[in-house]
Amino acid sequence: PYPFHGFKDVRVTRTDSKGAYRFVVKPVRHTRYRTVTPQPATIYDTVIKSPEVLVHVRLRVSIGLSDSTPRRGQRVRFAGLAAPKHNGRRVFIQRRRRDGRWRTVARTVTGDASGNRSRYVRRVRIRRTGLYRVRVRGDGDHSTGNSRPRVIRVH
């Protein structure tokens, strides 16, 4: 796992009759994997190593709204969690534009929460109906994470 100092055994598996194999892992941070033949090698005199594969892990981000049907100009409270804990990370509250790109409408930072999580809270004045999401910037051990999009309908 990140910061990538050597390898350790994670799983042992066997190949099928065609030489194919598979295994399932759930890393908690960016992790590099490779496969090796057992020592001593059963068929060859040398150990065979596969190329390394980097598996990226995103931050998990939740989104909660104080009101999903506000009046025009009303402030809505966006609150949620980012896991695992990454205090002080930049948080972007975004609305999807007509062309499909996301535009940032407010910013904040993550703060301390119980357990292995960080929290964010930000009130935003909502002027139009739209699809909103929260994006938390990643770092060396996790990629940037996005919440699921939520519709806010102005009336």
XYZ file of C-alpha atoms in Angstrom:
155
model
C 0.000 0.000 0.000
C 0.888 3.681 -0.276
C 3.682 4.890 0.295
C 4.833 1.757 -1.614
C 7.667 0.215 0.400
C 8.010 -3.361 -0.803
C 5.468 -6.156 -1.201
C 3.795 -8.618 1.150
C 1.644 -11.669 0.449
C -2.070 -10.895 0.261
C -3.704 -13.930 -1.358
C -2.701 -17.380 -2.564
C -4.602 -18.864 -5.481
C -4.248 -21.506 -8.178
C -4.522 -21.253 -11.932
C -7.143 -23.132 -13.911
C -6.293 -25.487 -16.801
C -5.732 -22.508 -19.117
C -3.452 -20.661 -16.696
C -6.039 -18.045 -15.705
C -6.496 -16.949 -12.113
C -8.424 -14.355 -10.141
C -8.722 -13.022 -6.639
C -10.664 -10.241 -4.934
C -9.115 -7.568 -2.731
C -10.530 -4.401 -1.149
C -7.628 -2.035 -0.509
C -8.141 0.944 1.827
C -5.611 3.178 0.021
C -3.776 3.222 -3.313
C -2.032 -0.141 -3.543
C 0.344 -1.805 -6.004
C -0.121 -5.499 -6.723
C 1.856 -8.144 -8.581
C 1.716 -11.909 -8.811
C 4.633 -14.302 -8.360
C 5.124 -18.018 -8.773
C 5.660 -19.928 -5.534
C 9.144 -20.527 -4.155
C 10.577 -22.919 -5.089
C 8.947 -22.596 -8.483
C 7.168 -25.788 -9.445
C 7.715 -25.688 -13.220
C 10.623 -23.312 -13.746
C 13.880 -22.910 -11.868
C 13.275 -19.189 -11.350
C 10.497 -17.188 -9.764
C 8.320 -15.380 -12.304
C 6.911 -11.953 -11.371
C 4.120 -10.128 -13.190
C 4.242 -6.406 -13.942
C 2.942 -4.199 -11.118
C -0.661 -2.989 -11.243
C -1.675 0.168 -9.353
C -5.205 0.060 -7.908
C -6.563 3.533 -7.077
C -8.927 4.058 -4.123
C -11.285 7.045 -4.005
C -12.466 8.920 -0.946
C -16.059 7.962 -0.087
C -18.191 11.120 0.120
C -21.771 11.455 1.396
C -24.163 14.364 0.877
C -27.058 15.564 2.990
C -29.337 18.544 2.306
C -31.418 20.523 4.787
C -34.054 21.102 2.077
C -34.261 19.703 -1.467
C -37.189 21.990 -2.432
C -36.197 25.486 -1.240
C -37.675 28.837 -2.266
C -35.589 30.862 -4.738
C -32.712 32.520 -2.839
C -33.141 30.357 0.275
C -29.993 28.978 1.896
C -29.600 25.175 1.964
C -27.259 23.394 4.366
C -24.957 20.861 2.688
C -23.432 18.421 5.193
C -21.774 15.041 4.963
C -18.785 12.824 5.577
C -15.597 11.866 3.763
C -13.973 8.538 4.582
C -11.372 7.590 5.494
C -10.385 10.577 7.630
C -8.748 13.419 5.687
C -9.105 16.589 7.771
C -8.277 19.878 6.083
C -9.034 18.664 2.545
C -10.724 21.049 0.092
C -14.461 20.481 -0.447
C -16.249 21.774 -3.550
C -20.041 22.049 -3.755
C -20.908 21.893 -7.448
C -23.917 22.323 -9.757
C -24.076 20.646 -13.162
C -24.287 23.016 -16.107
C -26.375 22.459 -19.220
C -23.283 21.337 -21.139
C -22.709 18.553 -18.558
C -19.690 20.115 -16.845
C -19.689 20.791 -13.107
C -19.373 24.372 -11.791
C -18.239 25.058 -8.227
C -20.778 27.218 -6.332
C -19.191 27.052 -2.842
C -16.074 25.793 -1.060
C -15.181 24.631 2.429
C -12.748 22.212 4.118
C -13.184 18.933 5.960
C -13.000 18.854 9.744
C -12.788 16.255 12.480
C -15.556 13.669 12.931
C -15.870 10.549 15.044
C -14.185 7.380 13.874
C -12.121 7.251 10.718
C -14.117 10.025 8.978
C -14.012 13.744 8.296
C -17.049 16.007 8.059
C -18.017 19.129 6.160
C -20.847 21.658 6.549
C -21.650 24.643 4.333
C -24.758 26.748 3.742
C -25.328 27.786 0.119
C -27.874 30.228 -1.331
C -29.795 28.335 -4.034
C -31.084 30.455 -6.900
C -32.050 27.823 -9.459
C -33.132 24.209 -9.842
C -30.266 21.882 -10.609
C -28.242 18.771 -9.973
C -25.704 19.233 -7.156
C -22.805 17.153 -5.859
C -19.936 17.439 -3.371
C -16.327 16.793 -4.406
C -13.515 16.225 -1.874
C -9.976 16.573 -3.186
C -7.729 13.541 -2.666
C -4.037 13.279 -1.819
C -1.173 10.781 -2.105
C -3.034 7.782 -0.685
C -6.567 8.426 -2.045
C -8.076 9.820 -5.231
C -10.619 12.649 -5.306
C -14.105 11.453 -4.327
C -17.545 12.639 -5.440
C -20.880 12.271 -3.694
C -23.862 10.996 -5.599
C -25.686 13.833 -7.387
C -28.793 15.280 -5.712
C -31.575 17.284 -7.352
C -32.597 20.564 -5.735
C -35.898 21.952 -7.096
C -36.500 25.659 -6.552
C -40.141 26.782 -6.265
